[in-house]
mmCIF file of C-alpha atoms in Angstrom:
data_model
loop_
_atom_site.group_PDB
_atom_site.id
_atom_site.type_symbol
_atom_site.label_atom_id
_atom_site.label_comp_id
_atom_site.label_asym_id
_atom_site.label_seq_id
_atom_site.Cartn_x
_atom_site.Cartn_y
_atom_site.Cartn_z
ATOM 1 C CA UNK A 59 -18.563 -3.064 21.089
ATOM 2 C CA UNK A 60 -16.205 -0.156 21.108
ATOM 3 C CA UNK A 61 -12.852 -2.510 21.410
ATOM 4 C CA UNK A 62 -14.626 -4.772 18.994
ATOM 5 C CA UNK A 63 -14.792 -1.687 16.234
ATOM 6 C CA UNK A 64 -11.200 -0.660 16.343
ATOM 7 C CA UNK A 65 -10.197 -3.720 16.022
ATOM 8 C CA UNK A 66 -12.032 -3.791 13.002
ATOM 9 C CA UNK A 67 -11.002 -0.370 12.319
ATOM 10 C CA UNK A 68 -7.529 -1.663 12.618
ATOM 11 C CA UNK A 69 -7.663 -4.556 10.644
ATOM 12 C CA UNK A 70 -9.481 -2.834 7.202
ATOM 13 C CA UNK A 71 -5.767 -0.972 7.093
ATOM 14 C CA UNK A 72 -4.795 -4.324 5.693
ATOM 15 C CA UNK A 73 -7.868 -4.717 2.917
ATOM 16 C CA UNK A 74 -6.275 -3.769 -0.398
ATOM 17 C CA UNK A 75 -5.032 -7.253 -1.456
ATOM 18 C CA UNK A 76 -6.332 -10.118 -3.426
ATOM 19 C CA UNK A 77 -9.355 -12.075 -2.024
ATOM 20 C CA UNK A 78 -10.891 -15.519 -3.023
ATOM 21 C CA UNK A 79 -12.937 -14.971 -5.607
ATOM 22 C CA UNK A 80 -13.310 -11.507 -6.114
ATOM 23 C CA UNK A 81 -14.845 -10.231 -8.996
ATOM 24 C CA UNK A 82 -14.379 -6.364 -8.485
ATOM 25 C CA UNK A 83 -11.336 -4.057 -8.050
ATOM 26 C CA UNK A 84 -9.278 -3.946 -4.402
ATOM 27 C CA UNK A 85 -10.536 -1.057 -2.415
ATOM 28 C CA UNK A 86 -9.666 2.342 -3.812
ATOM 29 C CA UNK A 87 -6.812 3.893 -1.979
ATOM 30 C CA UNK A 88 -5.857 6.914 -4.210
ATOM 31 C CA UNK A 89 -7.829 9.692 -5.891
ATOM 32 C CA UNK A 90 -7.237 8.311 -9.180
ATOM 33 C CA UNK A 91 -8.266 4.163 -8.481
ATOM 34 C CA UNK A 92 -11.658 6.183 -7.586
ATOM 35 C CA UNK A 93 -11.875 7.971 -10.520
ATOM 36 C CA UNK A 94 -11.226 4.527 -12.711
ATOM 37 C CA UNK A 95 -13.921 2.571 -10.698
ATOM 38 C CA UNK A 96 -16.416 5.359 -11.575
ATOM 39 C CA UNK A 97 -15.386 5.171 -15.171
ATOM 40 C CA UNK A 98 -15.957 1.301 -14.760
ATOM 41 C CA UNK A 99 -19.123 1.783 -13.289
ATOM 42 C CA UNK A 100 -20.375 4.382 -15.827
ATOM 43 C CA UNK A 101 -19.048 2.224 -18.674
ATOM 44 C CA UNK A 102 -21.216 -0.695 -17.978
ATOM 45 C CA UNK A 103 -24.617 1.901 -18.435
ATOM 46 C CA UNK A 104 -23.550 1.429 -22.262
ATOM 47 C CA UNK A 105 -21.834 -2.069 -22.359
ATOM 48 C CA UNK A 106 -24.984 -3.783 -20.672
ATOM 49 C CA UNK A 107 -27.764 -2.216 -22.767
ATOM 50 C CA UNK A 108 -25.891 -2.614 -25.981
ATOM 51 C CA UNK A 109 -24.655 -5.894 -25.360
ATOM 52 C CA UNK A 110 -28.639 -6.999 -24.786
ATOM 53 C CA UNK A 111 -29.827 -4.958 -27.660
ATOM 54 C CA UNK A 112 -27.662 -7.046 -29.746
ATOM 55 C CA UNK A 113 -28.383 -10.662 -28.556
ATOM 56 C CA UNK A 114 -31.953 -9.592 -28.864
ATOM 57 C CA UNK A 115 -31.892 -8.202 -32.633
ATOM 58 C CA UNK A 116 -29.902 -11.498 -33.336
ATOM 59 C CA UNK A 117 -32.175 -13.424 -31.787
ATOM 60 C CA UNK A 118 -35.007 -11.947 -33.685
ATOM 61 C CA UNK A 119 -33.437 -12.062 -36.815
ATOM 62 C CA UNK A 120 -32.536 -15.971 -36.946
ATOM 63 C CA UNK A 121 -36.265 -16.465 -35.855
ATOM 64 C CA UNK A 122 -37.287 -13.943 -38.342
ATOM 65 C CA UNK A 123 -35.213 -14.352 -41.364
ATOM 66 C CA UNK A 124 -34.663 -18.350 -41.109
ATOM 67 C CA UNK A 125 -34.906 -20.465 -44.330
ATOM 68 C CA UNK A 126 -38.384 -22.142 -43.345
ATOM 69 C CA UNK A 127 -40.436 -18.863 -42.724
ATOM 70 C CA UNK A 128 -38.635 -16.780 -44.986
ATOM 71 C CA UNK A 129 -37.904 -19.183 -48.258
ATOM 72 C CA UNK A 130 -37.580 -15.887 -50.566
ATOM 73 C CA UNK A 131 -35.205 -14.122 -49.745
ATOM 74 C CA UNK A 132 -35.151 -9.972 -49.748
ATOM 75 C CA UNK A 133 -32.902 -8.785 -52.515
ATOM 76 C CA UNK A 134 -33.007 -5.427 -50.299
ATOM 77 C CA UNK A 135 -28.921 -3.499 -50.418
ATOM 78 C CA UNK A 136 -29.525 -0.344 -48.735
ATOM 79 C CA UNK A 137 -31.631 1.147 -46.368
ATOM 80 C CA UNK A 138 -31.180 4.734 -45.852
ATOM 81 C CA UNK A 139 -32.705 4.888 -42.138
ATOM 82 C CA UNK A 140 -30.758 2.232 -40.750
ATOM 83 C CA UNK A 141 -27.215 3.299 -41.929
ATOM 84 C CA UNK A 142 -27.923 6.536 -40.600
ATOM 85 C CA UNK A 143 -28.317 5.021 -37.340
ATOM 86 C CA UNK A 144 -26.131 2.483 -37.206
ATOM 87 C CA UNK A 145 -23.174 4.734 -38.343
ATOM 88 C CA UNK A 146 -24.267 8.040 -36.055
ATOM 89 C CA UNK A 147 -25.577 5.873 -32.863
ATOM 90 C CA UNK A 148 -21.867 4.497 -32.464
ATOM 91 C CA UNK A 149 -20.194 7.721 -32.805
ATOM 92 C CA UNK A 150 -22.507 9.132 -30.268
ATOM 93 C CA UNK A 151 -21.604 6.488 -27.552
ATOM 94 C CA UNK A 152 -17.942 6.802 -28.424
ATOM 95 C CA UNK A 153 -18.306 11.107 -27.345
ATOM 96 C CA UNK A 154 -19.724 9.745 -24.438
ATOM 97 C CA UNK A 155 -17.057 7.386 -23.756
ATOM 98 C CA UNK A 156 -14.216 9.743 -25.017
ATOM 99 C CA UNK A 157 -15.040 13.019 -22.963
ATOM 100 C CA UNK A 158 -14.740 11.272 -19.597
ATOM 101 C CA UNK A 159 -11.537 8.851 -20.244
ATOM 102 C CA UNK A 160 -9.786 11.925 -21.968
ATOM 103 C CA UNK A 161 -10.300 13.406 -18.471
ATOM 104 C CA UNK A 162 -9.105 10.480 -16.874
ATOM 105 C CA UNK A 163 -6.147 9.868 -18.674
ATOM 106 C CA UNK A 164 -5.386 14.189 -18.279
ATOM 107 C CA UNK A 165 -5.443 13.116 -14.419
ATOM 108 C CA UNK A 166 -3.211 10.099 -14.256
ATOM 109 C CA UNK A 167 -1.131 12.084 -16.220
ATOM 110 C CA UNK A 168 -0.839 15.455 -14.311
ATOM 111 C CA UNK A 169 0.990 14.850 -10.866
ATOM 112 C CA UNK A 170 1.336 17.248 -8.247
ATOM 113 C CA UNK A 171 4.345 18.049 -7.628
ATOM 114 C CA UNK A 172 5.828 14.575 -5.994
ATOM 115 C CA UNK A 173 7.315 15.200 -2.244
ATOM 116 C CA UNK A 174 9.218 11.685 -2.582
ATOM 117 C CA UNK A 175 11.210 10.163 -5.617
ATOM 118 C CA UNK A 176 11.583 6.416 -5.711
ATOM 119 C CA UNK A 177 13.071 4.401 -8.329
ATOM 120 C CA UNK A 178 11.913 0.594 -8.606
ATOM 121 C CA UNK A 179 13.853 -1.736 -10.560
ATOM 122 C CA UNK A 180 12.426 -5.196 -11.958
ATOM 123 C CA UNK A 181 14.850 -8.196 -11.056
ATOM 124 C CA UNK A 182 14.418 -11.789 -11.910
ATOM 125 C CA UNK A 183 12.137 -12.388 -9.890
ATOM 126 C CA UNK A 184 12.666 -9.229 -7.229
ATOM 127 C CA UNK A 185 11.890 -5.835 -6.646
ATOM 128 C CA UNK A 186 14.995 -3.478 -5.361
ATOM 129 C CA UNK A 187 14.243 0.298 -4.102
ATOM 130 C CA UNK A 188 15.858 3.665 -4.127
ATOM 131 C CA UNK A 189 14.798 6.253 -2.558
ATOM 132 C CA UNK A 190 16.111 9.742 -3.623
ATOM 133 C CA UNK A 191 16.046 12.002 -1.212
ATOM 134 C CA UNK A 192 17.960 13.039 1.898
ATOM 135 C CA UNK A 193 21.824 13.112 2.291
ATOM 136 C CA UNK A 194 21.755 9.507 2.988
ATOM 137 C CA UNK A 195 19.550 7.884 -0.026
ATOM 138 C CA UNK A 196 17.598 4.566 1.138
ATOM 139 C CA UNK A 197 18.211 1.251 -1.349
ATOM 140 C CA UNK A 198 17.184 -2.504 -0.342
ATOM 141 C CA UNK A 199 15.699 -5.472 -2.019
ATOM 142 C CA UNK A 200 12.344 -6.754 -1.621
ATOM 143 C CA UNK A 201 11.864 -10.672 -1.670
ATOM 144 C CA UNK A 202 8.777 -12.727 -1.559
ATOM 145 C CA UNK A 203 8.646 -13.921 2.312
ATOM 146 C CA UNK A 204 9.816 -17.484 2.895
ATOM 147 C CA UNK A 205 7.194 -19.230 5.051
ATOM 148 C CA UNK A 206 10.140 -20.138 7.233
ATOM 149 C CA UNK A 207 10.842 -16.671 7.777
ATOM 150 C CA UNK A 208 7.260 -15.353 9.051
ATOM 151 C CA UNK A 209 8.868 -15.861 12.822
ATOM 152 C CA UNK A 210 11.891 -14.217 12.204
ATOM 153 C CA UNK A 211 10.412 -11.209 10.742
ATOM 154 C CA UNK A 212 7.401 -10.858 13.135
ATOM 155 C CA UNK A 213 5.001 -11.362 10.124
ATOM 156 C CA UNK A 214 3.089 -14.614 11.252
ATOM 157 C CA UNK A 215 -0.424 -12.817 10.785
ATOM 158 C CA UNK A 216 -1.186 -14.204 7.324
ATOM 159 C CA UNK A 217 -4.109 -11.516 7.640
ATOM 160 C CA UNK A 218 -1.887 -8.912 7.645
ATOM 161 C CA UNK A 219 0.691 -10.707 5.648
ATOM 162 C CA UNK A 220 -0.899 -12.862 2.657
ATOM 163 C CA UNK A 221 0.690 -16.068 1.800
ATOM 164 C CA UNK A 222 2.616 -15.712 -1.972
ATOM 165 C CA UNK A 223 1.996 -12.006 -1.227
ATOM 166 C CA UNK A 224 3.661 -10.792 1.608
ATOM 167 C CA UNK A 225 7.594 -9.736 1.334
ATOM 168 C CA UNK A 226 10.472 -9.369 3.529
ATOM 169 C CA UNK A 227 11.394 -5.431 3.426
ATOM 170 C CA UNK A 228 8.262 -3.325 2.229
ATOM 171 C CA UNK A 229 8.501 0.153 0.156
ATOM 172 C CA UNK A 230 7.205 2.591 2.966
ATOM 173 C CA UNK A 231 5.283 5.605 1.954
ATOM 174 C CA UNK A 232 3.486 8.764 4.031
ATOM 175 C CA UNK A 233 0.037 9.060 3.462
ATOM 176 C CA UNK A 234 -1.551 12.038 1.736
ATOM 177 C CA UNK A 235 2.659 12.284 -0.057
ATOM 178 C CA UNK A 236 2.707 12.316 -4.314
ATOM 179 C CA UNK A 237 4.957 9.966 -4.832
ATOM 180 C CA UNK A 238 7.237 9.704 -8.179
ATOM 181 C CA UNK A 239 8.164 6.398 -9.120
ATOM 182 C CA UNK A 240 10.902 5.657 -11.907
ATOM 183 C CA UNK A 241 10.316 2.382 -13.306
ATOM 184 C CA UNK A 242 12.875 0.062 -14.978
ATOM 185 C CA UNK A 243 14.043 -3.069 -15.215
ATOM 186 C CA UNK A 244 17.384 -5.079 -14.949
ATOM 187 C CA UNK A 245 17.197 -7.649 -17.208
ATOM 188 C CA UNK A 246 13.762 -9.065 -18.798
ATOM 189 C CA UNK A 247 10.294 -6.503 -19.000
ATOM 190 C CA UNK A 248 8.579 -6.587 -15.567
ATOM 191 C CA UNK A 249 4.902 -4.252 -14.912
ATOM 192 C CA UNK A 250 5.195 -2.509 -11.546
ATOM 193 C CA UNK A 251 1.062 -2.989 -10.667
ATOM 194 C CA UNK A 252 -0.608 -2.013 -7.378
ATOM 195 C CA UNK A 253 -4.073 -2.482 -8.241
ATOM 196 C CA UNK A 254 -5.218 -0.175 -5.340
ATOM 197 C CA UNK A 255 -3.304 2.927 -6.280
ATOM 198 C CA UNK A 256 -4.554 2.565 -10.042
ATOM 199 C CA UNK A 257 -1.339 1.860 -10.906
ATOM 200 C CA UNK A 258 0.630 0.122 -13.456
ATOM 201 C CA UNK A 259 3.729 0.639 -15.446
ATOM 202 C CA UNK A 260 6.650 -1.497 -17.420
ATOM 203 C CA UNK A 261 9.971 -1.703 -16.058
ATOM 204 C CA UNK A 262 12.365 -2.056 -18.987
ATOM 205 C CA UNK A 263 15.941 -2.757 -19.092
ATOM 206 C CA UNK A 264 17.294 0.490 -20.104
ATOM 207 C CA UNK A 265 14.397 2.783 -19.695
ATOM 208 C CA UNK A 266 13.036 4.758 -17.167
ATOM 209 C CA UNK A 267 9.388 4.923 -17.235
ATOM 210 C CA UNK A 268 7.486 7.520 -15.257
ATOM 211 C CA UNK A 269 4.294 7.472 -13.178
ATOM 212 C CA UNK A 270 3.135 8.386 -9.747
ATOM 213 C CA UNK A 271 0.451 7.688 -6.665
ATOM 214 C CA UNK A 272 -1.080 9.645 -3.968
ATOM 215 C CA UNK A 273 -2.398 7.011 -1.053
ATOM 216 C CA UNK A 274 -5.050 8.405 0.726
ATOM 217 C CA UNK A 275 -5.454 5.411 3.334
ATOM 218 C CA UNK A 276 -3.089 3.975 6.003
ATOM 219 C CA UNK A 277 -2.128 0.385 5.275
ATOM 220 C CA UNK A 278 -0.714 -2.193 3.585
ATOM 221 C CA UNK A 279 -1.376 -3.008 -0.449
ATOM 222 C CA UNK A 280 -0.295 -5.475 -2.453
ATOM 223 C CA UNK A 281 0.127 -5.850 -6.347
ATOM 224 C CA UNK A 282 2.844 -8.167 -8.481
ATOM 225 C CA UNK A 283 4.428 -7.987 -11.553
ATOM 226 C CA UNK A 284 1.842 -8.057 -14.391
ATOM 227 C CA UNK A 285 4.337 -8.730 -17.047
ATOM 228 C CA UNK A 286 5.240 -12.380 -17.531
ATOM 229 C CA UNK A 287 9.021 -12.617 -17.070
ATOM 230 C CA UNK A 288 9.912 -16.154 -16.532
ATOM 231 C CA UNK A 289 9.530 -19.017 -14.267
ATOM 232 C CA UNK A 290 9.353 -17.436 -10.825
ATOM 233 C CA UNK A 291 6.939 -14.271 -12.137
ATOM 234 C CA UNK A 292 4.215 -15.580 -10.372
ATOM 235 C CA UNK A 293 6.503 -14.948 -7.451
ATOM 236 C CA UNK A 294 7.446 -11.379 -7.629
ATOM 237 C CA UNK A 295 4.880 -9.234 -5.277
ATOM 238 C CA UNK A 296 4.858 -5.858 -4.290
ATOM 239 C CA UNK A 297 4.417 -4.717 -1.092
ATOM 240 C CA UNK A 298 3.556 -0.827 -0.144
ATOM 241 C CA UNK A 299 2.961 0.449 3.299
ATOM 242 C CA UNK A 300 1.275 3.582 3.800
ATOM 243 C CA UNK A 301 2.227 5.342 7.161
ATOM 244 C CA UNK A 302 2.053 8.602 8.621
ATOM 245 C CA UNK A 303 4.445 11.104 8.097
ATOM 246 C CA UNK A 304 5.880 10.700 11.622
ATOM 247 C CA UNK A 305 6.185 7.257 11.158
ATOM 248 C CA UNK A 306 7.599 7.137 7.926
ATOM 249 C CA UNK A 307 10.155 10.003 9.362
ATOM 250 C CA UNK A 308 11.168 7.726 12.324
ATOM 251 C CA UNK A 309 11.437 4.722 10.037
ATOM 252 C CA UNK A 310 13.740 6.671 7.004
ATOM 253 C CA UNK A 311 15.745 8.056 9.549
ATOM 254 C CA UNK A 312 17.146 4.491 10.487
ATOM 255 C CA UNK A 313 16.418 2.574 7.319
ATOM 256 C CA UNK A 314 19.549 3.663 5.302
ATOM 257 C CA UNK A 315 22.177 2.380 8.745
ATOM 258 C CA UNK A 316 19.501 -0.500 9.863
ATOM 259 C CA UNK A 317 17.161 -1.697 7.841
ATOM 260 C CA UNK A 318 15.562 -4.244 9.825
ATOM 261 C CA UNK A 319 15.710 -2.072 13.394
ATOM 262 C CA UNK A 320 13.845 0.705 10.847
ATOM 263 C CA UNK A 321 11.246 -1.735 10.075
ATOM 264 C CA UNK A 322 10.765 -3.496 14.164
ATOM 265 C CA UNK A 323 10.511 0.618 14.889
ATOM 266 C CA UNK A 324 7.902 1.003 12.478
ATOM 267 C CA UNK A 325 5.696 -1.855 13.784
ATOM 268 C CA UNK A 326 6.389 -0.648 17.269
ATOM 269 C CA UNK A 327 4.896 2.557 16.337
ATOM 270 C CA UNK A 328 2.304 1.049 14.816
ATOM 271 C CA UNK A 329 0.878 -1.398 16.919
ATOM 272 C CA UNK A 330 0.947 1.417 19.758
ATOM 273 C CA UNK A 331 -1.264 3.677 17.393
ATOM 274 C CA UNK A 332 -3.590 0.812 17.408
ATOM 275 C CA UNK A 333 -3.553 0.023 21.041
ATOM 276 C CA UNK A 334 -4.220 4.096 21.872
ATOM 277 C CA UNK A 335 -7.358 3.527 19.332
ATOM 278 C CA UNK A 336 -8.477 0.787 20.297
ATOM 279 C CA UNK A 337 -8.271 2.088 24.184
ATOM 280 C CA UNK A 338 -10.090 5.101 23.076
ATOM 281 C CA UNK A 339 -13.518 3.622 22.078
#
């Protein structure tokens, strides 16, 4: 039992991507993806309620009001009672809905101050990365993975590496790190998304659009371009692994002269971390 639950333990690193037919939101993986699937959560106490309220008064109105019980009809305009409700009942569930997506929106838009800078451009149909920081900045490409490529790469755990998902060079991030990502684009609109994070944001050619994340989990996530942007947009994931800070040390200081050694390091690492954990119980 204990080797069987770090395995498991292991394998929920690699949770946060699409399943067959899901219905809710990827596993939370940042402070603020929480905070939005509360907000969902507490939205649907007032969506549900009103949304049966009103099938049930339109319901009782056609049986009601309809032409064979109800041949005269009421010449009735106003009705003081009801307009008073109807107009202040609203406005109360809006102050209800207001106060807490204000605060919301005040926390996706207040950052601590980011650790790492990294500027992702939107290619047809690509993602390229920059990271700026160090004397020796970090850029590369990231590419949908070829299915011919799995062996090559060491990625032929479709688990771990999702068919239509999966890419060839990954943006690697330290957990618990604010991250600052510049968004833009190279030629048409592409939407950086990575549903875990509660993130989204356009890239635009020209622009530099602003947002951020703070993982809070180990792993790998996945998100695409939500912006349709041609032919191969369907193509175009997004691929974020979430180290520690050693490991994301070890790997930076050998991405920007070997890109591919940085990344075999980085699964070395890795799959020892595992090995020690799952040894352990």
């Amino acid at each position: 039992m204990g080797i069987l639950s770090g395995l498991l333990s292991a394998g929920t690193a690699y949770a946060a991507q699409p399943e067959p037919w899901q219905m809710t939101f990827q596993p939370a993986a940042s402070a603020i993806m929480e905070q939005i699937e509360w907000f969902e959560r507490y939205t649907l106490w007032f969506i549900v309620p009103i949304t049966l309220f009103v099938m049930a008064l339109l319901a009782w109105v056609m049986y009601r009001y309809r032409a064979s019980a109800n041949p005269v009809p009421s010449k009735t305009s106003h009705n003081t009672a009801v307009e008073i409700v109807w107009t202040v009942g609203p406005v109360v569930i809006l102050l209800f809905l207001a106060i807490p997506s204000f605060q919301l929106l005040t926390a996706q838009y207040s950052p601590e101050e980011p650790k790492l800078t990294i500027k992702a451009t939107g290619y047809q149909w690509y993602w390229g990365y920059e990271y700026q920081a160090g004397d020796a900045p970090v850029s590369f490409d990231s590419v949908m993975l070829k299915e011919t490529d799995r062996a090559a790469t060491g990625k032929e755990d479709k688990n771990a590496y999702p068919r239509l998902l999966a890419v060839d060079n990954e943006m690697v991030v330290p957990v618990n790190t604010t991250v600052r990502l510049l968004v833009t684009g190279a030629d048409v609109i592409h939407s950086f998304s990575m549903p875990a994070f509660g993130v989204k944001m356009d890239a635009v050619a020209g622009r530099s659009n602003e947002t951020w994340f703070k993982a809070n989990k180990e792993g790998m996530y996945y998100g695409q371009c939500s912006q349709i942007c041609g032919k191969d947009h369907a193509f175009m994931p997004i691929a974020i692994h979430v180290v520690s800070q050693d490991q994301y040390n070890a790997w930076f200081a050998v991405a920007g002269k070997d890109l591919p050694g940085a990344y075999k390091t980085l699964t070395a690492a890795i799959d020892a971390d595992k090995n020690v954990s799952v040894a352990g119980n």
